[in-house]
PDB file of C-alpha atoms and ligand atoms in Angstrom:
ATOM      1  CA  MET A   1      17.279 -21.282  -3.845  1.00  0.00           C
ATOM      2  CA  ALA A   2      16.065 -21.639  -0.420  1.00  0.00           C
ATOM      3  CA  PRO A   3      15.785 -18.871   1.936  1.00  0.00           C
ATOM      4  CA  HIS A   4      18.173 -20.518   4.640  1.00  0.00           C
ATOM      5  CA  SER A   5      20.678 -20.784   1.922  1.00  0.00           C
ATOM      6  CA  VAL A   6      21.358 -17.393   1.051  1.00  0.00           C
ATOM      7  CA  PRO A   7      24.360 -15.838   3.030  1.00  0.00           C
ATOM      8  CA  SER A   8      22.626 -13.286   5.862  1.00  0.00           C
ATOM      9  CA  VAL A   9      22.331  -9.755   4.498  1.00  0.00           C
ATOM     10  CA  ALA A  10      24.481  -8.119   7.145  1.00  0.00           C
ATOM     11  CA  ARG A  11      27.452 -10.720   6.584  1.00  0.00           C
ATOM     12  CA  LEU A  12      27.507  -9.399   2.498  1.00  0.00           C
ATOM     13  CA  ARG A  13      26.779  -5.912   3.490  1.00  0.00           C
ATOM     14  CA  VAL A  14      29.999  -6.393   5.264  1.00  0.00           C
ATOM     15  CA  ALA A  15      31.515  -7.790   2.081  1.00  0.00           C
ATOM     16  CA  ALA A  16      30.812  -5.410  -0.030  1.00  0.00           C
ATOM     17  CA  LEU A  17      32.412  -1.908   1.921  1.00  0.00           C
ATOM     18  CA  ALA A  18      35.673  -4.237   2.781  1.00  0.00           C
ATOM     19  CA  ALA A  19      35.619  -4.607  -0.836  1.00  0.00           C
ATOM     20  CA  MET A  20      35.321  -1.057  -1.376  1.00  0.00           C
ATOM     21  CA  LEU A  21      37.385  -0.705   1.314  1.00  0.00           C
ATOM     22  CA  ALA A  22      40.525  -2.616   0.401  1.00  0.00           C
ATOM     23  CA  LEU A  23      40.742  -2.014  -3.177  1.00  0.00           C
ATOM     24  CA  PRO A  24      41.839   0.398  -5.257  1.00  0.00           C
ATOM     25  CA  MET A  25      39.305   2.356  -7.568  1.00  0.00           C
ATOM     26  CA  SER A  26      39.775   0.645 -10.617  1.00  0.00           C
ATOM     27  CA  ALA A  27      40.051  -2.852  -9.435  1.00  0.00           C
ATOM     28  CA  ALA A  28      37.118  -1.617  -6.454  1.00  0.00           C
ATOM     29  CA  ALA A  29      35.011  -0.944  -9.188  1.00  0.00           C
ATOM     30  CA  GLN A  30      35.295  -4.931 -10.912  1.00  0.00           C
ATOM     31  CA  ASP A  31      35.806  -6.402  -7.787  1.00  0.00           C
ATOM     32  CA  LEU A  32      32.557  -4.626  -6.155  1.00  0.00           C
ATOM     33  CA  GLU A  33      30.508  -6.431  -9.076  1.00  0.00           C
ATOM     34  CA  PRO A  34      29.954  -9.819  -7.031  1.00  0.00           C
ATOM     35  CA  ALA A  35      29.600  -8.649  -3.878  1.00  0.00           C
ATOM     36  CA  THR A  36      26.862  -5.851  -4.807  1.00  0.00           C
ATOM     37  CA  ILE A  37      25.055  -8.224  -6.912  1.00  0.00           C
ATOM     38  CA  ALA A  38      25.513 -11.188  -3.693  1.00  0.00           C
ATOM     39  CA  LEU A  39      23.852  -8.488  -1.584  1.00  0.00           C
ATOM     40  CA  GLY A  40      21.059  -7.597  -3.867  1.00  0.00           C
ATOM     41  CA  HIS A  41      20.140 -10.860  -4.225  1.00  0.00           C
ATOM     42  CA  ALA A  42      20.333 -11.701  -0.299  1.00  0.00           C
ATOM     43  CA  LEU A  43      18.129  -8.501   0.152  1.00  0.00           C
ATOM     44  CA  PHE A  44      15.808  -9.178  -2.411  1.00  0.00           C
ATOM     45  CA  GLN A  45      15.150 -12.806  -1.186  1.00  0.00           C
ATOM     46  CA  ASP A  46      15.075 -11.152   2.637  1.00  0.00           C
ATOM     47  CA  ARG A  47      12.511  -8.022   1.475  1.00  0.00           C
ATOM     48  CA  CYS A  48      10.974  -8.755  -2.211  1.00  0.00           C
ATOM     49  CA  ALA A  49      10.296 -12.978  -2.554  1.00  0.00           C
ATOM     50  CA  SER A  50       7.363 -12.393  -0.178  1.00  0.00           C
ATOM     51  CA  CYS A  51       5.730 -10.710  -3.426  1.00  0.00           C
ATOM     52  CA  HIS A  52       7.439 -10.799  -6.129  1.00  0.00           C
ATOM     53  CA  GLY A  53       8.767 -15.054  -5.587  1.00  0.00           C
ATOM     54  CA  THR A  54      12.348 -16.368  -4.725  1.00  0.00           C
ATOM     55  CA  ASP A  55      12.552 -16.673  -8.668  1.00  0.00           C
ATOM     56  CA  ALA A  56      11.211 -12.853  -9.257  1.00  0.00           C
ATOM     57  CA  GLY A  57       8.497 -14.636 -11.145  1.00  0.00           C
ATOM     58  CA  GLY A  58       5.811 -12.701  -9.116  1.00  0.00           C
ATOM     59  CA  ASN A  59       4.374 -16.039  -7.273  1.00  0.00           C
ATOM     60  CA  GLY A  60       5.253 -15.064  -3.538  1.00  0.00           C
ATOM     61  CA  PRO A  61       3.540 -16.297  -0.995  1.00  0.00           C
ATOM     62  CA  ALA A  62       1.682 -13.036  -0.644  1.00  0.00           C
ATOM     63  CA  ALA A  63       1.269 -12.397  -3.803  1.00  0.00           C
ATOM     64  CA  SER A  64      -2.683 -13.680  -3.332  1.00  0.00           C
ATOM     65  CA  THR A  65      -3.667 -11.153  -1.095  1.00  0.00           C
ATOM     66  CA  LEU A  66      -2.566  -8.150  -2.999  1.00  0.00           C
ATOM     67  CA  SER A  67      -5.105  -6.253  -5.338  1.00  0.00           C
ATOM     68  CA  VAL A  68      -2.663  -5.861  -7.953  1.00  0.00           C
ATOM     69  CA  PRO A  69      -0.413  -8.964  -8.714  1.00  0.00           C
ATOM     70  CA  PRO A  70       3.387  -8.403  -7.468  1.00  0.00           C
ATOM     71  CA  PRO A  71       4.519  -8.085 -11.595  1.00  0.00           C
ATOM     72  CA  ASP A  72       7.588 -10.758 -13.541  1.00  0.00           C
ATOM     73  CA  LEU A  73      11.029  -8.590 -12.468  1.00  0.00           C
ATOM     74  CA  THR A  74      12.551 -10.967 -15.082  1.00  0.00           C
ATOM     75  CA  GLU A  75      10.974  -9.118 -17.323  1.00  0.00           C
ATOM     76  CA  ILE A  76      11.713  -5.605 -16.541  1.00  0.00           C
ATOM     77  CA  SER A  77      13.582  -5.207 -19.492  1.00  0.00           C
ATOM     78  CA  LYS A  78      11.349  -7.451 -21.778  1.00  0.00           C
ATOM     79  CA  ARG A  79       7.973  -4.706 -20.927  1.00  0.00           C
ATOM     80  CA  ALA A  80      10.243  -1.618 -21.406  1.00  0.00           C
ATOM     81  CA  GLY A  81      11.309  -2.536 -25.268  1.00  0.00           C
ATOM     82  CA  GLY A  82      14.531  -4.172 -24.216  1.00  0.00           C
ATOM     83  CA  ALA A  83      17.480  -2.043 -22.773  1.00  0.00           C
ATOM     84  CA  PHE A  84      17.023  -2.003 -18.638  1.00  0.00           C
ATOM     85  CA  PRO A  85      15.355   0.905 -17.200  1.00  0.00           C
ATOM     86  CA  ALA A  86      17.847   1.660 -14.248  1.00  0.00           C
ATOM     87  CA  PRO A  87      17.012   5.367 -13.176  1.00  0.00           C
ATOM     88  CA  ARG A  88      13.009   3.923 -13.664  1.00  0.00           C
ATOM     89  CA  VAL A  89      13.811   0.817 -11.316  1.00  0.00           C
ATOM     90  CA  VAL A  90      16.210   2.739  -8.883  1.00  0.00           C
ATOM     91  CA  GLU A  91      13.653   5.703  -7.962  1.00  0.00           C
ATOM     92  CA  ILE A  92      10.712   2.551  -8.149  1.00  0.00           C
ATOM     93  CA  ILE A  93      12.647   1.122  -5.382  1.00  0.00           C
ATOM     94  CA  THR A  94      13.577   3.846  -3.433  1.00  0.00           C
ATOM     95  CA  TYR A  95      10.899   6.030  -3.598  1.00  0.00           C
ATOM     96  CA  GLY A  96       7.908   4.045  -4.494  1.00  0.00           C
ATOM     97  CA  GLY A  97       7.136   4.579  -7.728  1.00  0.00           C
ATOM     98  CA  ASN A  98       3.724   4.963  -7.356  1.00  0.00           C
ATOM     99  CA  ILE A  99       2.704   1.515  -6.742  1.00  0.00           C
ATOM    100  CA  ALA A 100       0.195   1.261  -3.649  1.00  0.00           C
ATOM    101  CA  ALA A 101       1.961  -1.967  -2.857  1.00  0.00           C
ATOM    102  CA  HIS A 102       5.659  -0.708  -2.468  1.00  0.00           C
ATOM    103  CA  GLY A 103       4.775   3.040  -0.892  1.00  0.00           C
ATOM    104  CA  SER A 104       0.658   4.144   0.015  1.00  0.00           C
ATOM    105  CA  GLY A 105      -0.694   1.073   1.255  1.00  0.00           C
ATOM    106  CA  PRO A 106       0.932  -1.211   4.243  1.00  0.00           C
ATOM    107  CA  MET A 107       3.839  -1.884   2.292  1.00  0.00           C
ATOM    108  CA  PRO A 108       6.863   0.842   2.974  1.00  0.00           C
ATOM    109  CA  VAL A 109       9.050   2.732   0.840  1.00  0.00           C
ATOM    110  CA  TRP A 110      12.064   0.709   0.685  1.00  0.00           C
ATOM    111  CA  GLY A 111      14.292   3.812   0.499  1.00  0.00           C
ATOM    112  CA  LYS A 112      13.018   4.611   3.443  1.00  0.00           C
ATOM    113  CA  VAL A 113      13.232   1.057   5.132  1.00  0.00           C
ATOM    114  CA  PHE A 114      16.799   1.078   4.313  1.00  0.00           C
ATOM    115  CA  SER A 115      17.925   3.997   5.575  1.00  0.00           C
ATOM    116  CA  ASP A 116      16.061   3.665   8.570  1.00  0.00           C
ATOM    117  CA  GLU A 117      17.894   0.939   9.374  1.00  0.00           C
ATOM    118  CA  GLY A 118      21.222   1.939   7.934  1.00  0.00           C
ATOM    119  CA  GLY A 119      21.659   4.891  10.904  1.00  0.00           C
ATOM    120  CA  ARG A 120      21.275   8.921  11.330  1.00  0.00           C
ATOM    121  CA  GLY A 121      21.149  11.031   9.069  1.00  0.00           C
ATOM    122  CA  LYS A 122      24.344  10.624   5.706  1.00  0.00           C
ATOM    123  CA  VAL A 123      25.219   7.019   7.171  1.00  0.00           C
ATOM    124  CA  GLY A 124      21.510   5.274   6.896  1.00  0.00           C
ATOM    125  CA  ALA A 125      21.431   7.724   3.546  1.00  0.00           C
ATOM    126  CA  ALA A 126      24.939   5.783   2.672  1.00  0.00           C
ATOM    127  CA  ALA A 127      23.141   2.668   3.380  1.00  0.00           C
ATOM    128  CA  SER A 128      20.196   2.984   1.458  1.00  0.00           C
ATOM    129  CA  ARG A 129      21.970   4.162  -1.293  1.00  0.00           C
ATOM    130  CA  ARG A 130      24.154   0.509  -1.467  1.00  0.00           C
ATOM    131  CA  SER A 131      21.088  -1.450  -1.078  1.00  0.00           C
ATOM    132  CA  VAL A 132      18.801   0.187  -3.564  1.00  0.00           C
ATOM    133  CA  ILE A 133      21.936   0.258  -6.470  1.00  0.00           C
ATOM    134  CA  ALA A 134      22.710  -4.075  -5.021  1.00  0.00           C
ATOM    135  CA  LEU A 135      18.657  -3.927  -5.661  1.00  0.00           C
ATOM    136  CA  LYS A 136      19.084  -2.912  -8.992  1.00  0.00           C
ATOM    137  CA  ARG A 137      22.054  -4.592 -10.283  1.00  0.00           C
ATOM    138  CA  TYR A 138      20.322  -7.724  -8.986  1.00  0.00           C
ATOM    139  CA  LEU A 139      17.484  -7.304 -10.661  1.00  0.00           C
ATOM    140  CA  GLU A 140      19.545  -6.033 -14.038  1.00  0.00           C
ATOM    141  CA  THR A 141      21.193  -9.723 -13.854  1.00  0.00           C
ATOM    142  CA  ILE A 142      18.134 -11.917 -13.580  1.00  0.00           C
ATOM    143  CA  GLN A 143      16.720 -10.293 -17.032  1.00  0.00           C
ATOM    144  CA  ARG A 144      15.377 -12.299 -19.869  1.00  0.00           C
TER     145      ARG A 144
HETATM  146  C1  LIG B 201       3.981  -5.856  -0.837  1.00  0.00           C
HETATM  147  C2  LIG B 201       4.325  -7.135  -1.566  1.00  0.00           C
HETATM  148  C3  LIG B 201       5.583  -6.384  -2.646  1.00  0.00           C
HETATM  149  C4  LIG B 201       6.898  -6.492  -1.867  1.00  0.00           C
HETATM  150  C5  LIG B 201       7.513  -6.598  -0.460  1.00  0.00           C
HETATM  151  C6  LIG B 201       7.856  -6.005  -3.195  1.00  0.00           C
HETATM  152  N1  LIG B 201       7.161  -5.444  -3.596  1.00  0.00           N
HETATM  153 FE1  LIG B 201       7.638  -4.657  -5.868  1.00  0.00          FE
HETATM  154  N2  LIG B 201       5.796  -5.060  -6.469  1.00  0.00           N
HETATM  155  C7  LIG B 201       4.813  -5.624  -5.846  1.00  0.00           C
HETATM  156  C8  LIG B 201       3.387  -4.771  -6.868  1.00  0.00           C
HETATM  157  C9  LIG B 201       2.326  -4.992  -6.755  1.00  0.00           C
HETATM  158  C10 LIG B 201       3.802  -4.101  -8.095  1.00  0.00           C
HETATM  159  C11 LIG B 201       3.231  -3.840  -9.447  1.00  0.00           C
HETATM  160  C12 LIG B 201       2.530  -2.328  -8.856  1.00  0.00           C
HETATM  161  C13 LIG B 201       1.329  -2.214 -10.228  1.00  0.00           C
HETATM  162  O1  LIG B 201       1.878  -2.396 -11.050  1.00  0.00           O
HETATM  163  O2  LIG B 201       1.314  -1.035  -9.844  1.00  0.00           O
HETATM  164  C14 LIG B 201       5.258  -3.848  -7.448  1.00  0.00           C
HETATM  165  C15 LIG B 201       6.630  -3.877  -8.666  1.00  0.00           C
HETATM  166  C16 LIG B 201       7.554  -3.517  -8.830  1.00  0.00           C
HETATM  167  C17 LIG B 201       8.498  -3.382  -9.590  1.00  0.00           C
HETATM  168  C18 LIG B 201       8.045  -2.389 -10.978  1.00  0.00           C
HETATM  169  C19 LIG B 201       8.217  -3.566 -12.404  1.00  0.00           C
HETATM  170  C20 LIG B 201       7.492  -3.134 -13.213  1.00  0.00           C
HETATM  171  O3  LIG B 201       8.320  -3.653 -14.688  1.00  0.00           O
HETATM  172  O4  LIG B 201       7.308  -2.452 -13.619  1.00  0.00           O
HETATM  173  C21 LIG B 201       9.637  -2.892  -8.956  1.00  0.00           C
HETATM  174  C22 LIG B 201      11.402  -2.800 -10.191  1.00  0.00           C
HETATM  175  C23 LIG B 201       9.890  -3.973  -7.852  1.00  0.00           C
HETATM  176  N3  LIG B 201       8.445  -4.115  -7.232  1.00  0.00           N
HETATM  177  C24 LIG B 201      10.864  -3.782  -7.270  1.00  0.00           C
HETATM  178  C25 LIG B 201      10.396  -4.657  -5.560  1.00  0.00           C
HETATM  179  C26 LIG B 201      11.746  -4.751  -4.651  1.00  0.00           C
HETATM  180  C27 LIG B 201      13.397  -4.877  -5.232  1.00  0.00           C
HETATM  181  C28 LIG B 201      11.018  -4.901  -3.938  1.00  0.00           C
HETATM  182  C29 LIG B 201      11.892  -5.542  -2.587  1.00  0.00           C
HETATM  183  C30 LIG B 201      12.847  -4.338  -2.059  1.00  0.00           C
HETATM  184  C31 LIG B 201       9.627  -5.047  -3.717  1.00  0.00           C
HETATM  185  N4  LIG B 201       9.446  -5.029  -5.097  1.00  0.00           N
HETATM  186  C32 LIG B 201       9.033  -5.886  -3.154  1.00  0.00           C
HETATM  187  C33 LIG B 201       4.571  -5.626  -4.396  1.00  0.00           C
HETATM  188  C34 LIG B 201       5.706  -5.557  -3.958  1.00  0.00           C
END
C-alpha cells in the first residue's frame, strides 16, 4: 500500500482509544482488534518501512545503508520454528533487543520513542505500550 493511502497514525490512535472507551469489556476485546491492527500497520509504514520495507520483506530504501540487512518480518514465525514469538517481538520493539539498528546505533529504541512522543510519565508509558502492542499484532497478521 502506498504510504499516502495509509490513514494517519494520529487518527488511528484516536479510533483505537475511542473503541476501547466506548465498548463494554468483552465486546471491546473483539472490536478493538481491527483498530489495533490498523494502528500497527500505520505505525509500521511510518516508522519501520524505511528499513524493513512497506511489505515488511526487508527491502526498505535505507536497507542498503545498514551493515546488517533488515530481516524479512513476514517470516518471524518461520524463523522461530512455527509459532509467533510474541514476547520476544514485544521486547525487540520496546527495548531494542540488542539490535544495533534499533538501539545503540543511529536508530532509537522504539519503546522510548513512543513514550517520549506520547506524553509525560504514565501517559507516555501507556501510549508507548499501545503502539508496541499494535505493531506486534500487525506483525502477527502478516506471518506466512
Ligand atoms: C534503521 C533501520 C531499521 C528500522 C527503522 C527498524 N528496524 Fe527492525 N531491524 C533492523 C535490523 C538491521 C534488524 C536485524 C538486526 C540483527 O539481526 O542484528 C531488525 C530486526 C527487527 C526485528 C527482529 C526480527 C527477527 O526475526 O528477529 C523486529 C521484530 C523488528 N526489527 C521490528 C521493527 C519495527 C516494529 C520497527 C518500527 C517500529 C523497526 N523494526 C524499525 C533495522 C531497522
